[in-house]
Amino acid sequence: MKTILAIILLFSLTLGHAQTRISGNVLSKNGEAIPGVNIFIENTYDGASSDADGNFSFTTTEKGIQTLIASSIGYKTWRKEVNLSSDVSIEITIAESVNTLDAVTITAGSFTADDEGRASVMKPLDVYTTPSANGDVMAAIRTMPGTQAARDDGRLLVRGGDSYETATYVDGLIAAKPYYSKTPDVATRGRFAPSLFSGVQFNTGGYSAEYGQALSSVLVLNSSGLAETDVTGVSLMSIGAEANTTRRWDKTSLTLSGSYTNLEVYDKVFNRSIDWEKPVESGNVSAIFRYKPNSSGIFKAYVTADRGDLAYNTPMGTDGNSMLISNSGTTVYSNLSYRDCLSEKTCYRIGVSSTYQNNNLGLKLDDVNTREYNIESRFAIVHDISDAVKLTWGANETFNTYTQEYTSFEGPTFSGDFNDHLVAAFVEPEIKFSKNLAVRPGIRSEYSSVINKWNVAPRFALAWKTGKEAQLSGAWGMYYQTPQADYLKLNTNLNFEQATHYILSYQFGNVSDRLFRAEAYYKNYSQLISYETGENTLPQNLQNNGNGYAGGLDIFWRDQKSIKGFDYWITYSYIDTKRKYKYYPEKATPDFISNHTVSFVGKYWVNKINTQFGGSFTAASGRPYNDPGTTAFNDKKTKPYTDLSLNLSHIFYIGNQYSVLYCSLNNVLGNDNVLSYRPTGIESTQESSSLVPVKRDLKRMVFVGLFLNF
C-alpha cells in the first residue's frame, strides 16, 4: 500500500513539474486594459480569458515552440510563437479590427443602413403597409428623399433625372422592363411583387462601379432565399384575385403563383377623370425555384409572364373631339443566379437574366408595334485580401434587339430596328484604413456595338466615422448611358450620354432605432440627346449637344423607438435643375420637377386587436409646364400638390398561418390635383395653344384586400 501511495505521489510531483505557467496582461494600443480576451495555445484546449484588469494566467503541459493566440470580437487576432521550456510572462497588445459591427460603411447616395450588415431602409412589409403605395415597390420608394411625386407617371424620377435614367436590378441582374407599359396621361406601376424580396437598396447617385447604364440611380432588389415552410395563399381584392402555393423540401423550395386584375368595377362605381373604353385588364403567372446545395451556395430561378390591355379616349381639343388610345402587350422576364464561395476569403456570383416584350400601342387609326429582347450575363468575384482590403471585380455582357413598326390607316409609314452588344468590366477595391475611415475607388468601362463607342468611368467614395453612430460620406463618379431605343431606331451615329455626380452626406443613428440623414449633391449632364420634331412627330436632326445640371439637398429621418409600436419617417427634398435635351428649345426645368417635396409615413401597431393603422402625407410645389401661347419655354407652374392617404392591416390566424385584411384610401381629402398640362394634340409638343389638364384617374382610390394563408 505504501508503495502505491509513493508511486502516485511521485507521479503527481513529476506532472506538476512538467506544467508551464503562462501569464500576462492584454492592452489596447492606447495602453488600456481589455477584459474578456481569449488567450490560448493553438490546437489545444489550454487557455484562459483576461479579467477586468486585462490580466490572465493558465498552465499547460505543452513543450517547445508553440503559438500563443489572443482573440476577441472587435479586435484583430494576435499571434506569437513562445518557448515553453520555462514559465512565460508576456504583455499582449491587440489592435481594433476595421470590420467591427460599428465600423464605418460607405453610404453616400445609398439609402441603406449599410451594404449588407444591417437591414435595408425598406423591407417588403414597409412597401405593403405604406398607404400611398398600394403594394407597389416603386410607389413606396417615392416616399424616399430625392424622388419626385409624379402621380401621372408612376416611374422613379430621381434627382432631376428622367425615368429612363434609373436602372432596376434583381439579384444583381438587369430587369430591362421593371414597369408595365406607359401610355399618355395614365400612370404605370412596378412589375415585381414586394413579397419576392428580402430588402431594397435604393441608390440615389454615386453608386458602385459594379453597375452602369444609369445616369441617375439604381434600384437593387434582393430576392429571398429558401421558403421557410409550406403555405398556400388566396387573395381576394377589389381589383382582382391572386393565388399562390409554396412547397419546401430539405434543400429546395418552389413557389407558383397567378393573378388577375380588372378595373372595370372602379369604372362603373366611381367618377373617373379618364374616359375608359376598356379599363385595365391583366393576368400574370410566376414560378420561383430555390436550391441550397451547401451552407454558402444558393441557386435562384425566377420566371414571370404577364399580359394586359386597356383603351381610353383622351381629349384632342376644346371642340369635344377625342382620340382613342389603346395598349396591349406581353412581357416575359427570367432571372437565374448562383452564388457560392471558393474559400473563406473568396466568393462569386454568376447569373443571366432575359426580358422579352411585345407591345402594341394604338393611336386612333394608327398602330405602333414594338418588340424588344434583352439578355444579360454577369459575374462578380469578391475577395477579402485582408481584414482591411476587399476587392470586387467582374464583367457583364448585354444583348438587346429592337424592332418597331409604325402603321397608319393609309399603310406602312415607318419601321426601325437595331441590335446592340454592350460589354462591360469593372474593378473596385474597398480599403479600411481603420474602423473610422474607409475609401472605395473604382473604375468601369463599357463598349456599345450599336454606336461603336467605348467609355471609361472612374468612381470614388469615402466614409469617415465621426462618432459612435455618426459618419460623413462622400462620392464622386462619372456615369454613362447608351441613347434610348426611340433614338437608335432612327440614328446610330450617336455617343453615350454622360453625368458626373458629386455627393456629400451626414448620417447619425441606426435604422433599427433612429436614423437621421442629410445629403447634398450636384450632378452635371453632358452629351444629352436633343432633336427637332419632324414628320409624324418623329425626332429628326438627332445630336449629343444637350446639357444640364441638378443640385439639391435631401433629408431623411426615421424613428422606430420613441413611441412603442409606432414607426414613422419624414423626408424632405429640395432641387434646382435645368437642362436642354429632347425637343427643348432652351435650357429649362423639366415638367416632372417639383422644387420642394415633403413626405410623412407613419404606422402604429395596436397589439390588442392585431391591427396596424397607417397614414402618409405628401406635398410638393408646383411643376412647370409649357404654354405655347407664351414666348418663354416651361415658364408656367401648376398649383402645389397634396395627398393624404390612410390604411389599416388586421392580422388573424387560420391554423398556424397568418392572414391579413387590408384596406386603404388614397387622397382622403379629395384634392383635385392638377398634375400637369399638355397640348390637346398627343402628337404635338409645341404647336397647339390649347392645353388639357392632366389629373389622377380617381380623386380617391379605395382598395380592399383579403389575403388568406393556409
XYZ file of C-alpha atoms in Angstrom:
710
model
C 0.000 0.000 0.000
C 2.824 2.372 0.902
C 4.453 1.552 -2.435
C 1.273 2.512 -4.359
C 0.949 5.803 -2.478
C 4.599 6.550 -3.139
C 4.164 5.936 -6.860
C 1.053 8.182 -7.020
C 2.850 10.928 -5.103
C 5.908 10.658 -7.325
C 3.764 10.813 -10.474
C 1.889 13.887 -9.232
C 5.120 15.673 -8.405
C 6.544 14.816 -11.825
C 3.377 16.050 -13.569
C 3.406 19.258 -11.557
C 6.986 19.947 -12.595
C 6.014 19.238 -16.277
C 3.473 22.073 -16.396
C 4.391 25.532 -17.648
C 2.640 28.676 -16.449
C 1.734 31.394 -18.968
C 0.626 34.745 -17.568
C 0.465 38.385 -18.506
C -1.966 41.126 -19.439
C -3.811 42.342 -22.538
C -3.750 46.007 -23.534
C -5.048 48.140 -26.365
C -2.720 50.295 -28.450
C -3.632 53.138 -26.100
C -2.454 51.142 -23.090
C -5.945 50.416 -21.761
C -6.705 47.004 -20.212
C -9.045 44.829 -22.292
C -11.222 42.286 -20.429
C -12.770 39.150 -21.938
C -9.972 38.369 -24.414
C -9.435 34.644 -25.097
C -5.756 33.620 -24.781
C -4.833 30.015 -25.685
C -2.233 27.694 -27.202
C -3.043 26.917 -30.836
C -4.608 23.461 -31.423
C -5.097 22.820 -27.670
C -7.729 23.424 -25.006
C -5.186 25.180 -22.756
C -6.077 28.807 -22.192
C -7.890 31.486 -20.182
C -9.731 34.799 -20.511
C -8.457 38.164 -19.345
C -10.109 39.646 -16.250
C -11.441 43.175 -15.666
C -7.868 44.464 -15.387
C -6.731 42.633 -18.529
C -4.727 40.039 -16.545
C -4.686 36.314 -17.342
C -2.914 33.138 -16.185
C -3.081 29.434 -17.073
C -0.890 26.331 -17.182
C -0.083 23.921 -19.996
C 1.745 20.623 -20.457
C 2.855 21.596 -23.978
C 6.605 21.981 -24.524
C 8.900 23.584 -27.038
C 7.967 26.315 -29.532
C 4.187 26.862 -29.580
C 1.869 29.534 -30.989
C 0.053 31.694 -28.464
C -3.169 33.297 -29.738
C -5.287 36.145 -28.347
C -8.692 36.854 -29.907
C -11.764 38.915 -29.140
C -14.731 40.264 -31.117
C -13.908 43.727 -32.427
C -10.124 43.186 -32.401
C -7.593 41.726 -34.780
C -6.360 38.251 -33.843
C -2.929 38.365 -32.176
C -0.382 35.525 -32.690
C 3.138 34.942 -31.365
C 5.474 31.974 -31.067
C 6.687 31.353 -27.479
C 9.208 28.914 -25.957
C 7.541 26.791 -23.262
C 10.766 25.367 -21.817
C 10.043 27.603 -18.788
C 7.245 29.809 -17.448
C 6.234 32.669 -19.725
C 5.214 36.188 -18.748
C 4.041 38.327 -21.646
C 2.336 41.604 -22.421
C -0.111 41.388 -25.334
C -1.130 44.462 -27.330
C -4.048 43.962 -29.737
C -5.467 46.364 -32.317
C -9.087 47.102 -33.118
C -10.451 45.397 -36.210
C -11.670 47.537 -39.095
C -14.566 45.099 -39.618
C -16.407 45.505 -36.326
C -20.170 45.874 -36.283
C -19.826 49.587 -35.575
C -17.180 50.171 -38.242
C -17.614 52.846 -40.879
C -19.629 51.969 -44.020
C -19.714 53.837 -47.315
C -23.284 55.087 -47.759
C -23.120 58.213 -49.947
C -26.053 58.091 -52.342
C -27.348 54.783 -50.949
C -30.394 54.775 -48.685
C -29.500 51.711 -46.654
C -28.102 51.277 -43.187
C -25.103 49.691 -44.880
C -24.380 47.337 -47.745
C -25.184 44.014 -46.071
C -24.542 44.063 -42.320
C -27.802 45.699 -41.323
C -31.327 45.850 -42.726
C -32.071 47.876 -45.830
C -34.008 51.053 -45.314
C -37.108 49.428 -46.823
C -38.394 45.891 -46.312
C -41.342 44.176 -48.081
C -43.554 44.926 -45.066
C -42.698 48.624 -45.445
C -43.902 48.521 -49.053
C -47.154 46.724 -48.258
C -48.013 48.975 -45.307
C -47.183 52.339 -46.912
C -50.693 53.744 -47.562
C -49.913 55.619 -50.776
C -48.028 52.680 -52.344
C -50.870 50.159 -52.808
C -48.322 47.337 -52.810
C -46.095 48.913 -55.485
C -42.342 48.915 -54.783
C -41.801 51.994 -56.958
C -44.590 53.957 -55.249
C -43.157 53.145 -51.815
C -39.682 54.249 -52.934
C -41.211 57.586 -53.959
C -41.597 58.362 -50.247
C -37.780 58.382 -50.029
C -35.853 61.673 -50.466
C -34.554 62.559 -53.902
C -37.641 61.323 -55.769
C -40.476 63.180 -57.461
C -44.159 62.698 -56.561
C -45.189 62.318 -60.217
C -48.583 60.612 -59.888
C -49.185 60.911 -63.628
C -46.113 58.817 -64.398
C -45.598 56.090 -61.767
C -41.933 55.551 -62.595
C -38.967 56.643 -60.487
C -37.713 60.149 -61.226
C -34.552 60.711 -59.186
C -32.652 63.934 -58.513
C -33.639 65.680 -61.711
C -33.243 62.574 -63.853
C -35.806 61.354 -66.370
C -37.424 57.951 -65.824
C -35.029 56.197 -68.234
C -32.073 57.279 -66.061
C -32.839 54.784 -63.267
C -31.931 51.112 -63.757
C -33.524 48.250 -61.805
C -31.595 45.105 -60.846
C -32.895 41.846 -59.376
C -30.164 39.888 -57.564
C -27.570 41.959 -59.410
C -29.054 41.254 -62.874
C -30.787 43.847 -65.033
C -34.580 43.966 -65.243
C -34.978 45.745 -68.581
C -38.735 46.359 -68.192
C -39.424 46.927 -64.486
C -42.719 48.744 -65.213
C -45.897 47.916 -67.039
C -46.307 49.780 -70.335
C -46.720 53.550 -70.071
C -49.410 55.426 -72.031
C -50.157 59.186 -72.107
C -51.991 60.615 -69.045
C -52.098 57.208 -67.273
C -49.632 56.310 -64.529
C -47.936 52.927 -64.629
C -46.679 50.769 -61.719
C -43.841 48.392 -60.968
C -43.938 44.883 -62.354
C -42.487 42.994 -59.350
C -44.323 41.992 -56.169
C -42.658 43.153 -52.907
C -43.054 39.666 -51.377
C -40.326 38.391 -53.722
C -37.632 40.383 -51.991
C -35.857 40.384 -48.648
C -34.783 44.007 -48.983
C -34.447 47.024 -51.245
C -31.286 49.075 -51.792
C -32.065 52.458 -53.329
C -29.040 54.323 -54.707
C -29.862 57.954 -55.491
C -26.448 58.569 -57.007
C -22.743 57.886 -56.651
C -23.387 54.164 -56.913
C -20.888 51.313 -57.224
C -18.783 50.622 -60.333
C -20.483 47.203 -60.454
C -23.473 48.865 -62.130
C -23.777 51.075 -65.191
C -26.125 52.364 -67.875
C -27.967 54.672 -65.476
C -27.284 58.402 -65.435
C -29.061 59.000 -62.127
C -29.648 55.984 -59.895
C -30.035 52.229 -59.494
C -32.624 50.244 -57.553
C -31.292 46.860 -56.376
C -33.915 44.299 -55.348
C -32.512 41.366 -53.373
C -34.709 38.278 -53.552
C -35.434 35.954 -50.649
C -33.727 32.596 -50.110
C -35.359 29.246 -49.426
C -39.002 29.437 -48.433
C -39.400 28.735 -44.722
C -42.435 26.453 -44.849
C -45.261 25.044 -46.957
C -48.058 27.547 -47.458
C -50.952 28.182 -49.835
C -52.407 31.645 -50.252
C -55.540 33.105 -51.810
C -56.026 36.860 -52.174
C -59.381 38.472 -52.934
C -59.080 42.140 -53.840
C -61.277 44.939 -55.102
C -59.127 44.990 -58.255
C -58.884 41.213 -58.842
C -57.592 37.999 -57.300
C -54.374 36.071 -56.736
C -53.425 32.532 -55.713
C -50.071 31.009 -54.799
C -48.626 27.862 -53.322
C -45.199 27.156 -51.841
C -43.555 23.822 -51.072
C -40.383 23.449 -49.015
C -38.111 20.387 -49.033
C -34.730 19.784 -47.409
C -32.594 21.873 -49.765
C -35.141 23.231 -52.228
C -38.348 25.242 -52.394
C -40.831 26.010 -55.170
C -43.452 28.747 -55.400
C -46.122 29.014 -58.100
C -48.473 31.971 -58.362
C -51.052 33.544 -60.640
C -53.034 36.782 -60.544
C -55.826 38.548 -62.413
C -56.573 42.289 -62.377
C -59.645 44.076 -63.728
C -60.561 47.710 -63.009
C -63.969 47.611 -64.686
C -65.737 47.758 -61.301
C -63.977 51.008 -60.492
C -65.046 52.430 -63.837
C -68.726 51.692 -63.073
C -68.787 52.712 -59.405
C -66.565 55.814 -59.289
C -66.479 59.050 -61.227
C -63.226 58.790 -63.139
C -61.349 61.565 -64.938
C -60.358 59.265 -67.796
C -62.944 58.180 -70.362
C -62.258 54.442 -70.358
C -63.248 52.412 -73.390
C -61.711 49.292 -71.819
C -60.420 49.581 -68.237
C -57.140 47.903 -67.339
C -57.267 44.107 -67.509
C -54.212 41.919 -66.975
C -53.026 38.461 -65.930
C -49.757 37.178 -64.508
C -48.116 33.811 -63.772
C -44.832 33.276 -61.902
C -42.567 30.461 -60.730
C -39.778 30.722 -58.146
C -37.313 27.883 -57.521
C -34.572 27.857 -54.883
C -31.830 25.264 -54.280
C -29.231 25.447 -51.497
C -26.573 22.743 -52.015
C -24.380 23.841 -49.094
C -24.071 26.447 -46.375
C -22.570 29.111 -48.653
C -24.170 28.389 -52.019
C -27.664 29.081 -53.351
C -29.247 28.811 -56.806
C -32.232 31.040 -57.601
C -34.560 30.828 -60.586
C -37.427 33.239 -61.195
C -39.726 33.374 -64.245
C -42.755 35.608 -64.673
C -45.044 36.372 -67.595
C -47.884 38.858 -67.871
C -50.320 40.168 -70.441
C -52.549 43.210 -70.242
C -54.601 45.600 -72.318
C -56.526 48.850 -71.961
C -58.218 51.535 -74.067
C -59.464 55.062 -73.341
C -60.405 58.305 -75.076
C -58.279 61.368 -74.489
C -59.285 64.989 -75.294
C -57.932 66.413 -78.528
C -59.247 69.971 -78.334
C -61.827 72.380 -76.982
C -64.391 71.222 -79.554
C -65.006 67.963 -77.664
C -63.153 65.698 -80.102
C -61.119 62.856 -78.649
C -58.630 60.237 -79.738
C -58.802 56.568 -78.820
C -55.592 55.265 -77.238
C -55.201 51.523 -76.713
C -52.385 49.376 -75.438
C -51.861 45.636 -75.233
C -48.744 43.651 -74.618
C -46.985 40.553 -73.331
C -43.835 40.546 -71.215
C -41.728 37.570 -70.065
C -38.888 38.020 -67.563
C -36.494 35.349 -66.284
C -33.661 35.543 -63.770
C -31.196 32.736 -62.968
C -28.397 33.270 -60.459
C -25.965 31.276 -58.349
C -23.633 32.403 -55.606
C -21.091 30.428 -53.599
C -17.615 30.686 -52.072
C -14.383 29.219 -53.395
C -12.758 29.658 -49.974
C -13.255 31.547 -46.748
C -11.925 34.668 -48.432
C -13.230 34.395 -51.999
C -16.873 34.267 -53.107
C -18.517 34.673 -56.502
C -21.862 35.484 -58.127
C -22.917 34.445 -61.621
C -26.221 34.789 -63.426
C -28.260 35.541 -66.507
C -31.491 37.480 -66.980
C -33.708 37.989 -70.007
C -36.670 40.193 -70.899
C -38.990 39.788 -73.861
C -41.735 42.310 -74.590
C -44.209 42.564 -77.449
C -46.238 45.757 -77.115
C -48.890 47.271 -79.376
C -49.900 50.923 -78.969
C -52.938 52.218 -80.828
C -53.269 55.946 -81.578
C -56.684 56.458 -83.130
C -56.311 54.719 -86.507
C -52.548 54.261 -86.261
C -50.694 51.334 -84.673
C -47.200 51.156 -83.199
C -45.932 47.617 -82.647
C -42.678 47.278 -80.662
C -40.753 44.085 -79.950
C -37.728 44.034 -77.665
C -35.498 41.260 -76.367
C -32.813 41.862 -73.758
C -30.474 39.251 -72.257
C -27.661 39.887 -69.794
C -24.990 37.570 -68.386
C -22.884 38.710 -65.454
C -20.295 37.522 -62.949
C -18.665 39.156 -59.944
C -15.932 37.937 -57.602
C -15.421 39.293 -54.093
C -12.031 38.608 -52.496
C -11.075 39.534 -48.925
C -7.397 40.261 -49.408
C -7.082 41.112 -45.711
C -9.200 42.372 -42.845
C -8.789 45.865 -44.252
C -8.989 45.292 -48.023
C -11.825 43.799 -50.053
C -11.581 43.580 -53.845
C -14.649 43.205 -56.073
C -14.312 42.730 -59.804
C -16.383 41.312 -62.628
C -17.892 41.740 -66.082
C -21.199 41.612 -67.920
C -22.433 41.303 -71.489
C -25.859 42.581 -72.548
C -27.521 41.897 -75.879
C -30.519 43.968 -76.944
C -32.554 43.627 -80.121
C -35.283 46.117 -81.033
C -37.876 46.263 -83.808
C -40.663 48.814 -84.248
C -43.298 49.144 -86.970
C -45.477 52.251 -87.272
C -48.547 51.672 -89.412
C -51.156 54.307 -90.289
C -54.600 53.684 -91.787
C -53.076 54.679 -95.132
C -50.469 51.920 -94.955
C -46.939 51.317 -93.574
C -45.133 54.585 -92.908
C -42.111 53.656 -90.796
C -40.057 50.778 -89.451
C -36.867 50.796 -87.441
C -34.646 48.226 -85.763
C -31.185 47.728 -84.303
C -29.067 45.222 -82.363
C -26.634 46.124 -79.626
C -23.963 44.214 -77.707
C -22.857 46.029 -74.584
C -19.699 44.639 -72.954
C -18.570 45.960 -69.580
C -15.956 45.227 -66.909
C -15.258 46.751 -63.523
C -12.862 46.579 -60.587
C -13.480 48.148 -57.178
C -11.378 47.751 -54.019
C -12.668 48.856 -50.627
C -9.924 49.853 -48.200
C -10.468 50.405 -44.476
C -7.537 52.307 -43.009
C -9.201 51.955 -39.595
C -12.684 51.277 -38.300
C -13.268 55.032 -38.699
C -12.013 55.638 -42.245
C -12.700 53.794 -45.497
C -12.333 54.546 -49.207
C -13.707 52.809 -52.289
C -12.079 53.739 -55.594
C -13.420 52.017 -58.671
C -13.424 52.044 -62.441
C -15.855 50.731 -65.027
C -15.509 50.509 -68.785
C -18.166 49.766 -71.411
C -18.366 49.210 -75.152
C -21.577 49.523 -77.178
C -21.571 47.923 -80.615
C -24.563 49.862 -81.965
C -22.811 53.228 -81.576
C -19.297 51.729 -81.768
C -18.073 53.695 -78.754
C -16.084 52.988 -75.563
C -16.350 54.769 -72.254
C -14.234 54.745 -69.089
C -15.989 55.725 -65.851
C -13.825 56.312 -62.750
C -15.604 56.497 -59.378
C -14.578 57.214 -55.818
C -16.332 57.062 -52.443
C -15.193 57.525 -48.864
C -16.608 57.444 -45.342
C -15.317 58.888 -42.099
C -16.841 57.840 -38.787
C -17.070 60.973 -36.622
C -18.731 59.383 -33.589
C -20.190 56.169 -32.249
C -23.250 56.426 -34.525
C -22.255 59.305 -36.798
C -20.364 59.472 -40.049
C -19.617 61.627 -43.071
C -19.640 60.112 -46.562
C -18.730 61.455 -49.956
C -18.810 60.208 -53.526
C -17.739 61.305 -56.981
C -18.175 59.470 -60.235
C -18.776 59.512 -63.962
C -21.790 57.679 -65.387
C -22.669 56.844 -68.975
C -25.762 55.597 -70.747
C -26.396 54.427 -74.305
C -29.071 56.531 -76.086
C -32.623 55.246 -75.801
C -34.162 52.912 -78.360
C -36.502 55.665 -79.618
C -33.393 57.424 -80.940
C -31.241 54.476 -82.005
C -34.022 53.162 -84.268
C -33.544 56.386 -86.287
C -29.837 57.128 -85.967
C -26.945 55.101 -84.577
C -24.329 57.790 -85.200
C -24.568 58.958 -81.594
C -22.494 58.896 -78.411
C -23.061 57.927 -74.779
C -24.995 60.396 -72.636
C -22.990 61.413 -69.576
C -23.494 62.604 -65.986
C -20.965 63.422 -63.264
C -22.042 63.096 -59.608
C -20.769 64.966 -56.544
C -22.256 63.886 -53.184
C -21.640 64.744 -49.531
C -23.767 63.208 -46.760
C -24.003 63.095 -42.967
C -25.685 60.217 -41.120
C -26.434 59.709 -37.430
C -28.084 56.758 -35.661
C -29.098 53.336 -36.954
C -32.060 52.157 -38.997
C -33.482 49.827 -36.321
C -33.663 52.681 -33.808
C -33.467 56.274 -35.018
C -31.736 57.381 -38.210
C -31.054 60.901 -39.487
C -29.549 61.539 -42.895
C -28.779 64.755 -44.782
C -27.213 64.673 -48.237
C -26.193 67.470 -50.585
C -25.482 66.708 -54.239
C -24.656 68.235 -57.594
C -24.985 66.477 -60.931
C -23.622 67.775 -64.232
C -25.113 66.489 -67.514
C -23.408 66.488 -70.907
C -23.874 64.839 -74.310
C -27.650 64.526 -73.797
C -29.743 63.692 -76.849
C -31.505 66.670 -78.452
C -33.633 66.810 -81.587
C -36.270 68.635 -83.573
C -39.793 67.284 -84.069
C -40.290 66.107 -87.642
C -42.928 64.370 -89.738
C -45.262 62.033 -87.809
C -43.706 63.574 -84.654
C -40.552 61.504 -85.244
C -37.314 63.070 -83.941
C -35.005 64.467 -86.577
C -31.545 66.034 -86.512
C -30.545 63.890 -83.530
C -27.389 65.094 -81.767
C -25.474 64.770 -78.486
C -25.451 68.504 -77.819
C -27.771 68.617 -74.805
C -26.590 69.506 -71.315
C -27.837 70.482 -67.869
C -27.394 70.313 -64.119
C -29.212 69.238 -60.962
C -28.317 70.198 -57.409
C -30.107 69.968 -54.110
C -30.494 68.688 -50.571
C -32.242 65.527 -49.305
C -33.161 64.958 -45.644
C -34.383 61.698 -44.114
C -35.474 60.921 -40.553
C -36.819 57.577 -39.333
C -37.835 56.788 -35.748
C -38.890 53.342 -34.509
C -38.080 53.858 -30.819
C -39.639 56.996 -29.329
C -43.191 55.613 -29.175
C -43.735 51.906 -28.633
C -45.404 50.323 -31.656
C -45.047 53.490 -33.754
C -42.750 53.638 -36.793
C -42.525 56.748 -38.935
C -40.253 58.514 -41.379
C -40.124 62.059 -42.705
C -38.350 63.162 -45.883
C -37.700 66.496 -47.497
C -36.126 67.205 -50.877
C -35.069 70.454 -52.499
C -33.851 70.519 -56.084
C -32.708 73.156 -58.553
C -32.310 71.758 -62.062
C -32.351 72.829 -65.678
C -31.455 71.018 -68.850
C -31.584 71.292 -72.608
C -32.487 67.931 -74.089
C -35.081 66.204 -76.268
C -37.102 68.875 -78.137
C -36.387 71.663 -75.599
C -35.540 74.888 -77.491
C -33.626 76.240 -74.484
C -32.351 75.147 -71.066
C -35.340 74.781 -68.729
C -36.635 72.925 -65.689
C -38.254 69.632 -66.875
C -42.029 69.352 -66.494
C -41.775 66.487 -63.950
C -39.837 68.538 -61.371
C -41.169 69.971 -58.104
C -38.530 72.123 -56.409
C -39.800 71.159 -52.929
C -41.192 67.781 -51.849
C -42.012 66.595 -48.332
C -43.386 63.197 -47.264
C -44.509 61.705 -43.982
C -45.254 57.998 -43.459
C -46.417 56.687 -40.089
C -47.546 53.244 -38.868
C -48.921 52.345 -35.446
C -49.401 48.769 -34.263
C -52.213 48.053 -31.772
C -51.298 44.734 -30.206
C -54.664 44.084 -28.512
C -56.541 43.917 -31.803
C -53.625 42.750 -34.053
C -54.085 45.785 -36.286
C -51.730 48.318 -37.801
C -53.010 51.786 -38.703
C -51.050 53.793 -41.244
C -51.048 57.214 -42.814
C -48.952 59.032 -45.392
C -48.921 62.646 -46.490
C -47.101 64.091 -49.484
C -46.865 67.731 -50.519
C -44.973 69.127 -53.493
C -44.579 72.557 -55.019
C -45.986 73.196 -58.467
C -44.428 71.654 -61.547
C -43.508 73.672 -64.664
C -45.376 73.293 -67.919
C -45.174 74.921 -71.324
C -47.834 77.254 -72.648
C -47.291 77.583 -76.417
C -49.031 80.967 -76.234
C -46.100 82.496 -74.329
C -42.608 83.278 -75.545
C -40.681 81.551 -72.726
C -40.444 77.747 -72.528
C -41.804 75.868 -69.473
C -42.315 79.142 -67.587
C -45.756 78.291 -66.120
C -46.389 76.246 -62.958
C -49.204 74.079 -61.668
C -50.665 74.585 -58.206
C -48.985 72.731 -55.308
C -49.787 69.037 -54.953
C -51.018 67.403 -51.724
C -52.156 63.874 -50.897
C -53.266 62.300 -47.613
C -53.691 58.506 -47.626
C -54.779 56.132 -44.835
C -54.797 52.365 -44.389
C -55.224 49.565 -41.893
C -53.967 45.987 -41.777
C -55.685 43.483 -39.499
C -53.877 40.191 -38.877
C -55.676 36.982 -37.925
C -54.730 33.310 -37.993
C -56.054 30.287 -39.847
C -54.352 27.375 -38.094
C -50.719 28.431 -37.640
C -50.644 30.664 -40.709
C -51.390 34.372 -40.514
C -53.813 36.134 -42.858
C -54.431 39.837 -43.452
C -57.421 42.079 -44.078
C -56.137 45.245 -45.719
C -57.966 48.484 -46.534
C -56.598 51.751 -47.921
C -57.948 55.102 -49.083
C -55.774 57.406 -51.199
C -56.267 61.165 -51.335
C -58.681 61.155 -48.397
C -59.345 64.900 -48.681
C -60.324 64.564 -52.332
C -57.968 67.278 -53.575
C -58.449 67.947 -57.271
C -54.723 67.980 -58.028
C -53.677 69.095 -61.488
C -50.504 67.147 -62.156
C -49.565 68.845 -65.392
C -50.894 70.381 -68.600
C -50.289 69.061 -72.071
C -51.186 70.228 -75.581
C -54.500 68.831 -76.830
C -52.715 67.003 -79.639
C -50.836 63.976 -78.319
C -48.657 64.101 -81.405
C -47.690 67.728 -80.807
C -45.498 69.172 -78.120
C -45.390 72.826 -79.135
C -47.798 73.746 -81.912
C -51.190 73.745 -80.197
C -52.199 76.659 -77.979
C -54.954 74.661 -76.243
C -53.942 72.827 -73.049
C -55.549 69.865 -71.283
C -55.097 69.379 -67.519
C -53.620 66.016 -66.524
C -55.176 64.591 -63.339
C -55.279 61.314 -61.436
C -57.808 58.879 -62.812
C -59.627 58.748 -59.454
C -59.714 61.559 -56.909
C -59.978 58.906 -54.212
C -58.731 55.377 -54.683
C -60.305 52.756 -52.417
C -58.609 49.381 -52.123
C -59.760 46.374 -50.084
C -57.921 43.063 -49.956
C -58.307 39.813 -48.051
C -55.060 37.821 -48.058
C -55.596 34.289 -46.767
C -52.831 31.774 -45.985
C -53.409 28.088 -45.277
